[in-house]
Amino acid sequence: MKPEEIRKLDAYFKRTFNNPTLSVKARPRKEDSCELYVGDEFLGIIFRDEDEGELSYNFSMAILDIDLE
């Protein structure tokens, strides 16, 4: 993703979840997605989706069963 998109997503997540420790980072060798972190902990991947001229972003987060205990 372009640096401008990453900055906008970073601001969106911080504002939406009222959490300044969230950060969006570029992925090495990937141009269609970026990563979301809280501090140094990886949360998930944000995918860029452009279809029929409309742009959206999809956030995907896996939750392990051991994390629920």
PDB file of N, CA, C and O in Angstrom:
ATOM      1  N   MET A   1       0.835  -1.179   0.000  1.00  0.00           N
ATOM      2  CA  MET A   1       0.000   0.000   0.000  1.00  0.00           C
ATOM      3  C   MET A   1       0.880   1.242   0.000  1.00  0.00           C
ATOM      4  O   MET A   1       2.020   1.207   0.451  1.00  0.00           O
ATOM      5  N   LYS A   2       0.312   2.304  -0.457  1.00  0.00           N
ATOM      6  CA  LYS A   2       1.041   3.565  -0.492  1.00  0.00           C
ATOM      7  C   LYS A   2       1.147   4.140   0.920  1.00  0.00           C
ATOM      8  O   LYS A   2       0.253   3.939   1.750  1.00  0.00           O
ATOM      9  N   PRO A   3       2.247   4.860   1.200  1.00  0.00           N
ATOM     10  CA  PRO A   3       2.420   5.459   2.538  1.00  0.00           C
ATOM     11  C   PRO A   3       1.246   6.334   2.971  1.00  0.00           C
ATOM     12  O   PRO A   3       0.872   6.325   4.146  1.00  0.00           O
ATOM     13  N   GLU A   4       0.624   7.047   2.033  1.00  0.00           N
ATOM     14  CA  GLU A   4      -0.525   7.897   2.374  1.00  0.00           C
ATOM     15  C   GLU A   4      -1.706   7.060   2.867  1.00  0.00           C
ATOM     16  O   GLU A   4      -2.392   7.427   3.819  1.00  0.00           O
ATOM     17  N   GLU A   5      -1.949   5.906   2.219  1.00  0.00           N
ATOM     18  CA  GLU A   5      -3.024   5.016   2.646  1.00  0.00           C
ATOM     19  C   GLU A   5      -2.751   4.487   4.049  1.00  0.00           C
ATOM     20  O   GLU A   5      -3.667   4.427   4.885  1.00  0.00           O
ATOM     21  N   ILE A   6      -1.513   4.113   4.305  1.00  0.00           N
ATOM     22  CA  ILE A   6      -1.140   3.582   5.609  1.00  0.00           C
ATOM     23  C   ILE A   6      -1.337   4.645   6.687  1.00  0.00           C
ATOM     24  O   ILE A   6      -1.859   4.355   7.768  1.00  0.00           O
ATOM     25  N   ARG A   7      -0.966   5.882   6.410  1.00  0.00           N
ATOM     26  CA  ARG A   7      -1.158   6.975   7.379  1.00  0.00           C
ATOM     27  C   ARG A   7      -2.653   7.186   7.671  1.00  0.00           C
ATOM     28  O   ARG A   7      -3.052   7.375   8.825  1.00  0.00           O
ATOM     29  N   LYS A   8      -3.475   7.135   6.632  1.00  0.00           N
ATOM     30  CA  LYS A   8      -4.916   7.315   6.827  1.00  0.00           C
ATOM     31  C   LYS A   8      -5.519   6.172   7.642  1.00  0.00           C
ATOM     32  O   LYS A   8      -6.346   6.395   8.527  1.00  0.00           O
ATOM     33  N   LEU A   9      -5.108   4.942   7.344  1.00  0.00           N
ATOM     34  CA  LEU A   9      -5.593   3.788   8.099  1.00  0.00           C
ATOM     35  C   LEU A   9      -5.122   3.851   9.549  1.00  0.00           C
ATOM     36  O   LEU A   9      -5.876   3.546  10.473  1.00  0.00           O
ATOM     37  N   ASP A  10      -3.882   4.259   9.759  1.00  0.00           N
ATOM     38  CA  ASP A  10      -3.333   4.396  11.105  1.00  0.00           C
ATOM     39  C   ASP A  10      -4.183   5.385  11.917  1.00  0.00           C
ATOM     40  O   ASP A  10      -4.600   5.087  13.039  1.00  0.00           O
ATOM     41  N   ALA A  11      -4.458   6.526  11.342  1.00  0.00           N
ATOM     42  CA  ALA A  11      -5.274   7.543  12.027  1.00  0.00           C
ATOM     43  C   ALA A  11      -6.685   7.017  12.274  1.00  0.00           C
ATOM     44  O   ALA A  11      -7.264   7.251  13.345  1.00  0.00           O
ATOM     45  N   TYR A  12      -7.245   6.313  11.311  1.00  0.00           N
ATOM     46  CA  TYR A  12      -8.603   5.764  11.453  1.00  0.00           C
ATOM     47  C   TYR A  12      -8.690   4.794  12.632  1.00  0.00           C
ATOM     48  O   TYR A  12      -9.597   4.885  13.454  1.00  0.00           O
ATOM     49  N   PHE A  13      -7.750   3.838  12.706  1.00  0.00           N
ATOM     50  CA  PHE A  13      -7.791   2.858  13.786  1.00  0.00           C
ATOM     51  C   PHE A  13      -7.570   3.513  15.146  1.00  0.00           C
ATOM     52  O   PHE A  13      -8.263   3.180  16.116  1.00  0.00           O
ATOM     53  N   LYS A  14      -6.637   4.447  15.241  1.00  0.00           N
ATOM     54  CA  LYS A  14      -6.397   5.139  16.510  1.00  0.00           C
ATOM     55  C   LYS A  14      -7.639   5.903  16.958  1.00  0.00           C
ATOM     56  O   LYS A  14      -8.012   5.869  18.127  1.00  0.00           O
ATOM     57  N   ARG A  15      -8.276   6.579  16.014  1.00  0.00           N
ATOM     58  CA  ARG A  15      -9.459   7.378  16.321  1.00  0.00           C
ATOM     59  C   ARG A  15     -10.670   6.488  16.650  1.00  0.00           C
ATOM     60  O   ARG A  15     -11.368   6.695  17.643  1.00  0.00           O
ATOM     61  N   THR A  16     -10.897   5.474  15.851  1.00  0.00           N
ATOM     62  CA  THR A  16     -12.062   4.613  16.007  1.00  0.00           C
ATOM     63  C   THR A  16     -12.023   3.831  17.320  1.00  0.00           C
ATOM     64  O   THR A  16     -13.044   3.693  17.990  1.00  0.00           O
ATOM     65  N   PHE A  17     -10.857   3.321  17.682  1.00  0.00           N
ATOM     66  CA  PHE A  17     -10.732   2.515  18.894  1.00  0.00           C
ATOM     67  C   PHE A  17     -10.159   3.305  20.069  1.00  0.00           C
ATOM     68  O   PHE A  17      -9.880   2.727  21.118  1.00  0.00           O
ATOM     69  N   ASN A  18     -10.006   4.613  19.863  1.00  0.00           N
ATOM     70  CA  ASN A  18      -9.515   5.495  20.914  1.00  0.00           C
ATOM     71  C   ASN A  18      -8.273   4.906  21.606  1.00  0.00           C
ATOM     72  O   ASN A  18      -8.215   4.808  22.830  1.00  0.00           O
ATOM     73  N   ASN A  19      -7.311   4.482  20.764  1.00  0.00           N
ATOM     74  CA  ASN A  19      -6.124   3.811  21.284  1.00  0.00           C
ATOM     75  C   ASN A  19      -4.885   4.283  20.516  1.00  0.00           C
ATOM     76  O   ASN A  19      -4.631   3.829  19.398  1.00  0.00           O
ATOM     77  N   PRO A  20      -4.086   5.170  21.104  1.00  0.00           N
ATOM     78  CA  PRO A  20      -2.899   5.688  20.425  1.00  0.00           C
ATOM     79  C   PRO A  20      -1.776   4.667  20.265  1.00  0.00           C
ATOM     80  O   PRO A  20      -0.823   4.914  19.533  1.00  0.00           O
ATOM     81  N   THR A  21      -1.889   3.499  20.928  1.00  0.00           N
ATOM     82  CA  THR A  21      -0.835   2.489  20.791  1.00  0.00           C
ATOM     83  C   THR A  21      -1.019   1.618  19.548  1.00  0.00           C
ATOM     84  O   THR A  21      -0.157   0.813  19.222  1.00  0.00           O
ATOM     85  N   LEU A  22      -2.155   1.771  18.856  1.00  0.00           N
ATOM     86  CA  LEU A  22      -2.359   1.044  17.599  1.00  0.00           C
ATOM     87  C   LEU A  22      -1.477   1.655  16.521  1.00  0.00           C
ATOM     88  O   LEU A  22      -1.298   2.875  16.470  1.00  0.00           O
ATOM     89  N   SER A  23      -0.934   0.808  15.657  1.00  0.00           N
ATOM     90  CA  SER A  23      -0.137   1.324  14.542  1.00  0.00           C
ATOM     91  C   SER A  23      -0.295   0.416  13.332  1.00  0.00           C
ATOM     92  O   SER A  23      -0.392  -0.807  13.457  1.00  0.00           O
ATOM     93  N   VAL A  24      -0.342   1.032  12.177  1.00  0.00           N
ATOM     94  CA  VAL A  24      -0.445   0.321  10.905  1.00  0.00           C
ATOM     95  C   VAL A  24       0.915   0.393  10.236  1.00  0.00           C
ATOM     96  O   VAL A  24       1.507   1.463  10.130  1.00  0.00           O
ATOM     97  N   LYS A  25       1.412  -0.772   9.816  1.00  0.00           N
ATOM     98  CA  LYS A  25       2.750  -0.860   9.221  1.00  0.00           C
ATOM     99  C   LYS A  25       2.694  -1.573   7.873  1.00  0.00           C
ATOM    100  O   LYS A  25       1.889  -2.489   7.678  1.00  0.00           O
ATOM    101  N   ALA A  26       3.568  -1.155   6.983  1.00  0.00           N
ATOM    102  CA  ALA A  26       3.665  -1.789   5.665  1.00  0.00           C
ATOM    103  C   ALA A  26       4.164  -3.225   5.820  1.00  0.00           C
ATOM    104  O   ALA A  26       4.879  -3.548   6.775  1.00  0.00           O
ATOM    105  N   ARG A  27       3.790  -4.071   4.886  1.00  0.00           N
ATOM    106  CA  ARG A  27       4.280  -5.456   4.852  1.00  0.00           C
ATOM    107  C   ARG A  27       5.393  -5.555   3.830  1.00  0.00           C
ATOM    108  O   ARG A  27       5.266  -5.047   2.715  1.00  0.00           O
ATOM    109  N   PRO A  28       6.466  -6.230   4.172  1.00  0.00           N
ATOM    110  CA  PRO A  28       7.551  -6.407   3.202  1.00  0.00           C
ATOM    111  C   PRO A  28       7.075  -7.235   1.998  1.00  0.00           C
ATOM    112  O   PRO A  28       6.408  -8.237   2.170  1.00  0.00           O
ATOM    113  N   ARG A  29       7.384  -6.773   0.830  1.00  0.00           N
ATOM    114  CA  ARG A  29       7.106  -7.478  -0.426  1.00  0.00           C
ATOM    115  C   ARG A  29       5.626  -7.670  -0.718  1.00  0.00           C
ATOM    116  O   ARG A  29       5.252  -8.482  -1.554  1.00  0.00           O
ATOM    117  N   LYS A  30       4.733  -6.969  -0.012  1.00  0.00           N
ATOM    118  CA  LYS A  30       3.294  -7.052  -0.282  1.00  0.00           C
ATOM    119  C   LYS A  30       2.778  -5.642  -0.524  1.00  0.00           C
ATOM    120  O   LYS A  30       3.043  -4.735   0.254  1.00  0.00           O
ATOM    121  N   GLU A  31       2.025  -5.453  -1.598  1.00  0.00           N
ATOM    122  CA  GLU A  31       1.518  -4.127  -1.932  1.00  0.00           C
ATOM    123  C   GLU A  31       0.000  -4.014  -1.765  1.00  0.00           C
ATOM    124  O   GLU A  31      -0.544  -2.922  -1.863  1.00  0.00           O
ATOM    125  N   ASP A  32      -0.666  -5.142  -1.484  1.00  0.00           N
ATOM    126  CA  ASP A  32      -2.126  -5.123  -1.379  1.00  0.00           C
ATOM    127  C   ASP A  32      -2.621  -5.156   0.063  1.00  0.00           C
ATOM    128  O   ASP A  32      -3.817  -5.248   0.300  1.00  0.00           O
ATOM    129  N   SER A  33      -1.688  -5.081   1.020  1.00  0.00           N
ATOM    130  CA  SER A  33      -2.088  -5.185   2.417  1.00  0.00           C
ATOM    131  C   SER A  33      -1.047  -4.547   3.335  1.00  0.00           C
ATOM    132  O   SER A  33       0.062  -4.234   2.925  1.00  0.00           O
ATOM    133  N   CYS A  34      -1.460  -4.365   4.602  1.00  0.00           N
ATOM    134  CA  CYS A  34      -0.563  -3.864   5.637  1.00  0.00           C
ATOM    135  C   CYS A  34      -0.950  -4.555   6.946  1.00  0.00           C
ATOM    136  O   CYS A  34      -1.898  -5.340   6.979  1.00  0.00           O
ATOM    137  N   GLU A  35      -0.211  -4.287   8.018  1.00  0.00           N
ATOM    138  CA  GLU A  35      -0.429  -4.977   9.282  1.00  0.00           C
ATOM    139  C   GLU A  35      -0.831  -3.999  10.379  1.00  0.00           C
ATOM    140  O   GLU A  35      -0.365  -2.860  10.399  1.00  0.00           O
ATOM    141  N   LEU A  36      -1.666  -4.480  11.304  1.00  0.00           N
ATOM    142  CA  LEU A  36      -2.085  -3.685  12.449  1.00  0.00           C
ATOM    143  C   LEU A  36      -1.453  -4.250  13.713  1.00  0.00           C
ATOM    144  O   LEU A  36      -1.477  -5.469  13.927  1.00  0.00           O
ATOM    145  N   TYR A  37      -0.888  -3.366  14.524  1.00  0.00           N
ATOM    146  CA  TYR A  37      -0.245  -3.746  15.780  1.00  0.00           C
ATOM    147  C   TYR A  37      -0.819  -2.925  16.919  1.00  0.00           C
ATOM    148  O   TYR A  37      -1.250  -1.787  16.726  1.00  0.00           O
ATOM    149  N   VAL A  38      -0.791  -3.502  18.127  1.00  0.00           N
ATOM    150  CA  VAL A  38      -1.004  -2.738  19.344  1.00  0.00           C
ATOM    151  C   VAL A  38       0.317  -2.852  20.098  1.00  0.00           C
ATOM    152  O   VAL A  38       0.724  -3.948  20.484  1.00  0.00           O
ATOM    153  N   GLY A  39       1.009  -1.732  20.197  1.00  0.00           N
ATOM    154  CA  GLY A  39       2.379  -1.781  20.702  1.00  0.00           C
ATOM    155  C   GLY A  39       3.211  -2.618  19.740  1.00  0.00           C
ATOM    156  O   GLY A  39       3.218  -2.371  18.534  1.00  0.00           O
ATOM    157  N   ASP A  40       3.867  -3.664  20.271  1.00  0.00           N
ATOM    158  CA  ASP A  40       4.673  -4.566  19.432  1.00  0.00           C
ATOM    159  C   ASP A  40       3.936  -5.849  19.070  1.00  0.00           C
ATOM    160  O   ASP A  40       4.483  -6.719  18.412  1.00  0.00           O
ATOM    161  N   GLU A  41       2.680  -5.973  19.517  1.00  0.00           N
ATOM    162  CA  GLU A  41       1.931  -7.202  19.290  1.00  0.00           C
ATOM    163  C   GLU A  41       1.104  -7.127  18.012  1.00  0.00           C
ATOM    164  O   GLU A  41       0.293  -6.226  17.824  1.00  0.00           O
ATOM    165  N   PHE A  42       1.316  -8.097  17.135  1.00  0.00           N
ATOM    166  CA  PHE A  42       0.592  -8.190  15.870  1.00  0.00           C
ATOM    167  C   PHE A  42      -0.871  -8.522  16.140  1.00  0.00           C
ATOM    168  O   PHE A  42      -1.191  -9.435  16.890  1.00  0.00           O
ATOM    169  N   LEU A  43      -1.774  -7.761  15.514  1.00  0.00           N
ATOM    170  CA  LEU A  43      -3.215  -8.013  15.656  1.00  0.00           C
ATOM    171  C   LEU A  43      -3.824  -8.651  14.420  1.00  0.00           C
ATOM    172  O   LEU A  43      -4.660  -9.534  14.515  1.00  0.00           O
ATOM    173  N   GLY A  44      -3.452  -8.158  13.238  1.00  0.00           N
ATOM    174  CA  GLY A  44      -4.061  -8.690  12.032  1.00  0.00           C
ATOM    175  C   GLY A  44      -3.604  -7.967  10.784  1.00  0.00           C
ATOM    176  O   GLY A  44      -2.730  -7.109  10.826  1.00  0.00           O
ATOM    177  N   ILE A  45      -4.228  -8.329   9.686  1.00  0.00           N
ATOM    178  CA  ILE A  45      -3.858  -7.796   8.375  1.00  0.00           C
ATOM    179  C   ILE A  45      -5.020  -6.985   7.814  1.00  0.00           C
ATOM    180  O   ILE A  45      -6.188  -7.358   7.950  1.00  0.00           O
ATOM    181  N   ILE A  46      -4.685  -5.878   7.189  1.00  0.00           N
ATOM    182  CA  ILE A  46      -5.671  -5.035   6.515  1.00  0.00           C
ATOM    183  C   ILE A  46      -5.434  -5.186   5.015  1.00  0.00           C
ATOM    184  O   ILE A  46      -4.344  -4.902   4.519  1.00  0.00           O
ATOM    185  N   PHE A  47      -6.440  -5.682   4.308  1.00  0.00           N
ATOM    186  CA  PHE A  47      -6.340  -5.895   2.867  1.00  0.00           C
ATOM    187  C   PHE A  47      -7.020  -4.753   2.118  1.00  0.00           C
ATOM    188  O   PHE A  47      -8.085  -4.292   2.511  1.00  0.00           O
ATOM    189  N   ARG A  48      -6.401  -4.331   1.042  1.00  0.00           N
ATOM    190  CA  ARG A  48      -6.959  -3.320   0.149  1.00  0.00           C
ATOM    191  C   ARG A  48      -7.774  -4.041  -0.909  1.00  0.00           C
ATOM    192  O   ARG A  48      -7.311  -4.996  -1.531  1.00  0.00           O
ATOM    193  N   ASP A  49      -9.017  -3.609  -1.122  1.00  0.00           N
ATOM    194  CA  ASP A  49      -9.908  -4.262  -2.084  1.00  0.00           C
ATOM    195  C   ASP A  49     -10.511  -3.212  -2.999  1.00  0.00           C
ATOM    196  O   ASP A  49     -11.258  -2.342  -2.556  1.00  0.00           O
ATOM    197  N   GLU A  50     -10.148  -3.289  -4.264  1.00  0.00           N
ATOM    198  CA  GLU A  50     -10.712  -2.369  -5.251  1.00  0.00           C
ATOM    199  C   GLU A  50     -11.514  -3.187  -6.251  1.00  0.00           C
ATOM    200  O   GLU A  50     -10.989  -4.069  -6.914  1.00  0.00           O
ATOM    201  N   ASP A  51     -12.826  -2.895  -6.317  1.00  0.00           N
ATOM    202  CA  ASP A  51     -13.722  -3.653  -7.173  1.00  0.00           C
ATOM    203  C   ASP A  51     -14.680  -2.697  -7.861  1.00  0.00           C
ATOM    204  O   ASP A  51     -15.375  -1.922  -7.201  1.00  0.00           O
ATOM    205  N   GLU A  52     -14.713  -2.743  -9.167  1.00  0.00           N
ATOM    206  CA  GLU A  52     -15.585  -1.902  -9.985  1.00  0.00           C
ATOM    207  C   GLU A  52     -15.463  -0.424  -9.630  1.00  0.00           C
ATOM    208  O   GLU A  52     -16.455   0.298  -9.506  1.00  0.00           O
ATOM    209  N   GLY A  53     -14.240   0.008  -9.387  1.00  0.00           N
ATOM    210  CA  GLY A  53     -13.984   1.414  -9.108  1.00  0.00           C
ATOM    211  C   GLY A  53     -14.215   1.837  -7.671  1.00  0.00           C
ATOM    212  O   GLY A  53     -13.990   2.986  -7.320  1.00  0.00           O
ATOM    213  N   GLU A  54     -14.675   0.926  -6.831  1.00  0.00           N
ATOM    214  CA  GLU A  54     -14.900   1.242  -5.420  1.00  0.00           C
ATOM    215  C   GLU A  54     -13.774   0.645  -4.581  1.00  0.00           C
ATOM    216  O   GLU A  54     -13.397  -0.508  -4.754  1.00  0.00           O
ATOM    217  N   LEU A  55     -13.264   1.448  -3.654  1.00  0.00           N
ATOM    218  CA  LEU A  55     -12.148   1.041  -2.808  1.00  0.00           C
ATOM    219  C   LEU A  55     -12.641   0.800  -1.387  1.00  0.00           C
ATOM    220  O   LEU A  55     -13.383   1.611  -0.831  1.00  0.00           O
ATOM    221  N   SER A  56     -12.225  -0.320  -0.815  1.00  0.00           N
ATOM    222  CA  SER A  56     -12.532  -0.611   0.588  1.00  0.00           C
ATOM    223  C   SER A  56     -11.333  -1.333   1.199  1.00  0.00           C
ATOM    224  O   SER A  56     -10.426  -1.772   0.504  1.00  0.00           O
ATOM    225  N   TYR A  57     -11.363  -1.432   2.528  1.00  0.00           N
ATOM    226  CA  TYR A  57     -10.299  -2.111   3.260  1.00  0.00           C
ATOM    227  C   TYR A  57     -10.950  -3.145   4.168  1.00  0.00           C
ATOM    228  O   TYR A  57     -11.957  -2.862   4.812  1.00  0.00           O
ATOM    229  N   ASN A  58     -10.376  -4.330   4.214  1.00  0.00           N
ATOM    230  CA  ASN A  58     -10.905  -5.422   5.035  1.00  0.00           C
ATOM    231  C   ASN A  58      -9.866  -5.806   6.079  1.00  0.00           C
ATOM    232  O   ASN A  58      -8.718  -6.101   5.740  1.00  0.00           O
ATOM    233  N   PHE A  59     -10.284  -5.826   7.337  1.00  0.00           N
ATOM    234  CA  PHE A  59      -9.402  -6.190   8.434  1.00  0.00           C
ATOM    235  C   PHE A  59      -9.654  -7.641   8.818  1.00  0.00           C
ATOM    236  O   PHE A  59     -10.800  -8.041   9.043  1.00  0.00           O
ATOM    237  N   SER A  60      -8.593  -8.441   8.901  1.00  0.00           N
ATOM    238  CA  SER A  60      -8.697  -9.855   9.249  1.00  0.00           C
ATOM    239  C   SER A  60      -7.823 -10.134  10.470  1.00  0.00           C
ATOM    240  O   SER A  60      -6.634  -9.830  10.473  1.00  0.00           O
ATOM    241  N   MET A  61      -8.455 -10.726  11.494  1.00  0.00           N
ATOM    242  CA  MET A  61      -7.741 -11.020  12.739  1.00  0.00           C
ATOM    243  C   MET A  61      -8.058 -12.445  13.156  1.00  0.00           C
ATOM    244  O   MET A  61      -9.226 -12.819  13.300  1.00  0.00           O
ATOM    245  N   ALA A  62      -7.021 -13.246  13.360  1.00  0.00           N
ATOM    246  CA  ALA A  62      -7.194 -14.612  13.846  1.00  0.00           C
ATOM    247  C   ALA A  62      -7.092 -14.606  15.368  1.00  0.00           C
ATOM    248  O   ALA A  62      -6.248 -13.920  15.941  1.00  0.00           O
ATOM    249  N   ILE A  63      -7.962 -15.371  16.032  1.00  0.00           N
ATOM    250  CA  ILE A  63      -7.937 -15.488  17.484  1.00  0.00           C
ATOM    251  C   ILE A  63      -7.723 -16.961  17.822  1.00  0.00           C
ATOM    252  O   ILE A  63      -8.547 -17.815  17.474  1.00  0.00           O
ATOM    253  N   LEU A  64      -6.618 -17.252  18.473  1.00  0.00           N
ATOM    254  CA  LEU A  64      -6.314 -18.622  18.858  1.00  0.00           C
ATOM    255  C   LEU A  64      -7.109 -19.014  20.099  1.00  0.00           C
ATOM    256  O   LEU A  64      -7.342 -18.192  20.988  1.00  0.00           O
ATOM    257  N   ASP A  65      -7.491 -20.269  20.175  1.00  0.00           N
ATOM    258  CA  ASP A  65      -8.273 -20.716  21.332  1.00  0.00           C
ATOM    259  C   ASP A  65      -7.507 -20.567  22.642  1.00  0.00           C
ATOM    260  O   ASP A  65      -8.094 -20.284  23.689  1.00  0.00           O
ATOM    261  N   ILE A  66      -6.186 -20.696  22.592  1.00  0.00           N
ATOM    262  CA  ILE A  66      -5.392 -20.549  23.828  1.00  0.00           C
ATOM    263  C   ILE A  66      -5.413 -19.109  24.339  1.00  0.00           C
ATOM    264  O   ILE A  66      -5.203 -18.866  25.519  1.00  0.00           O
ATOM    265  N   ASP A  67      -5.687 -18.153  23.444  1.00  0.00           N
ATOM    266  CA  ASP A  67      -5.770 -16.746  23.857  1.00  0.00           C
ATOM    267  C   ASP A  67      -7.075 -16.450  24.596  1.00  0.00           C
ATOM    268  O   ASP A  67      -7.185 -15.420  25.256  1.00  0.00           O
ATOM    269  N   LEU A  68      -8.046 -17.329  24.506  1.00  0.00           N
ATOM    270  CA  LEU A  68      -9.336 -17.107  25.136  1.00  0.00           C
ATOM    271  C   LEU A  68      -9.375 -17.592  26.594  1.00  0.00           C
ATOM    272  O   LEU A  68     -10.331 -17.332  27.300  1.00  0.00           O
ATOM    273  N   GLU A  69      -8.345 -18.284  26.998  1.00  0.00           N
ATOM    274  CA  GLU A  69      -8.315 -18.815  28.381  1.00  0.00           C
ATOM    275  C   GLU A  69      -7.838 -17.784  29.366  1.00  0.00           C
ATOM    276  O   GLU A  69      -7.154 -16.882  29.129  1.00  0.00           O
TER     277      GLU A  69
END
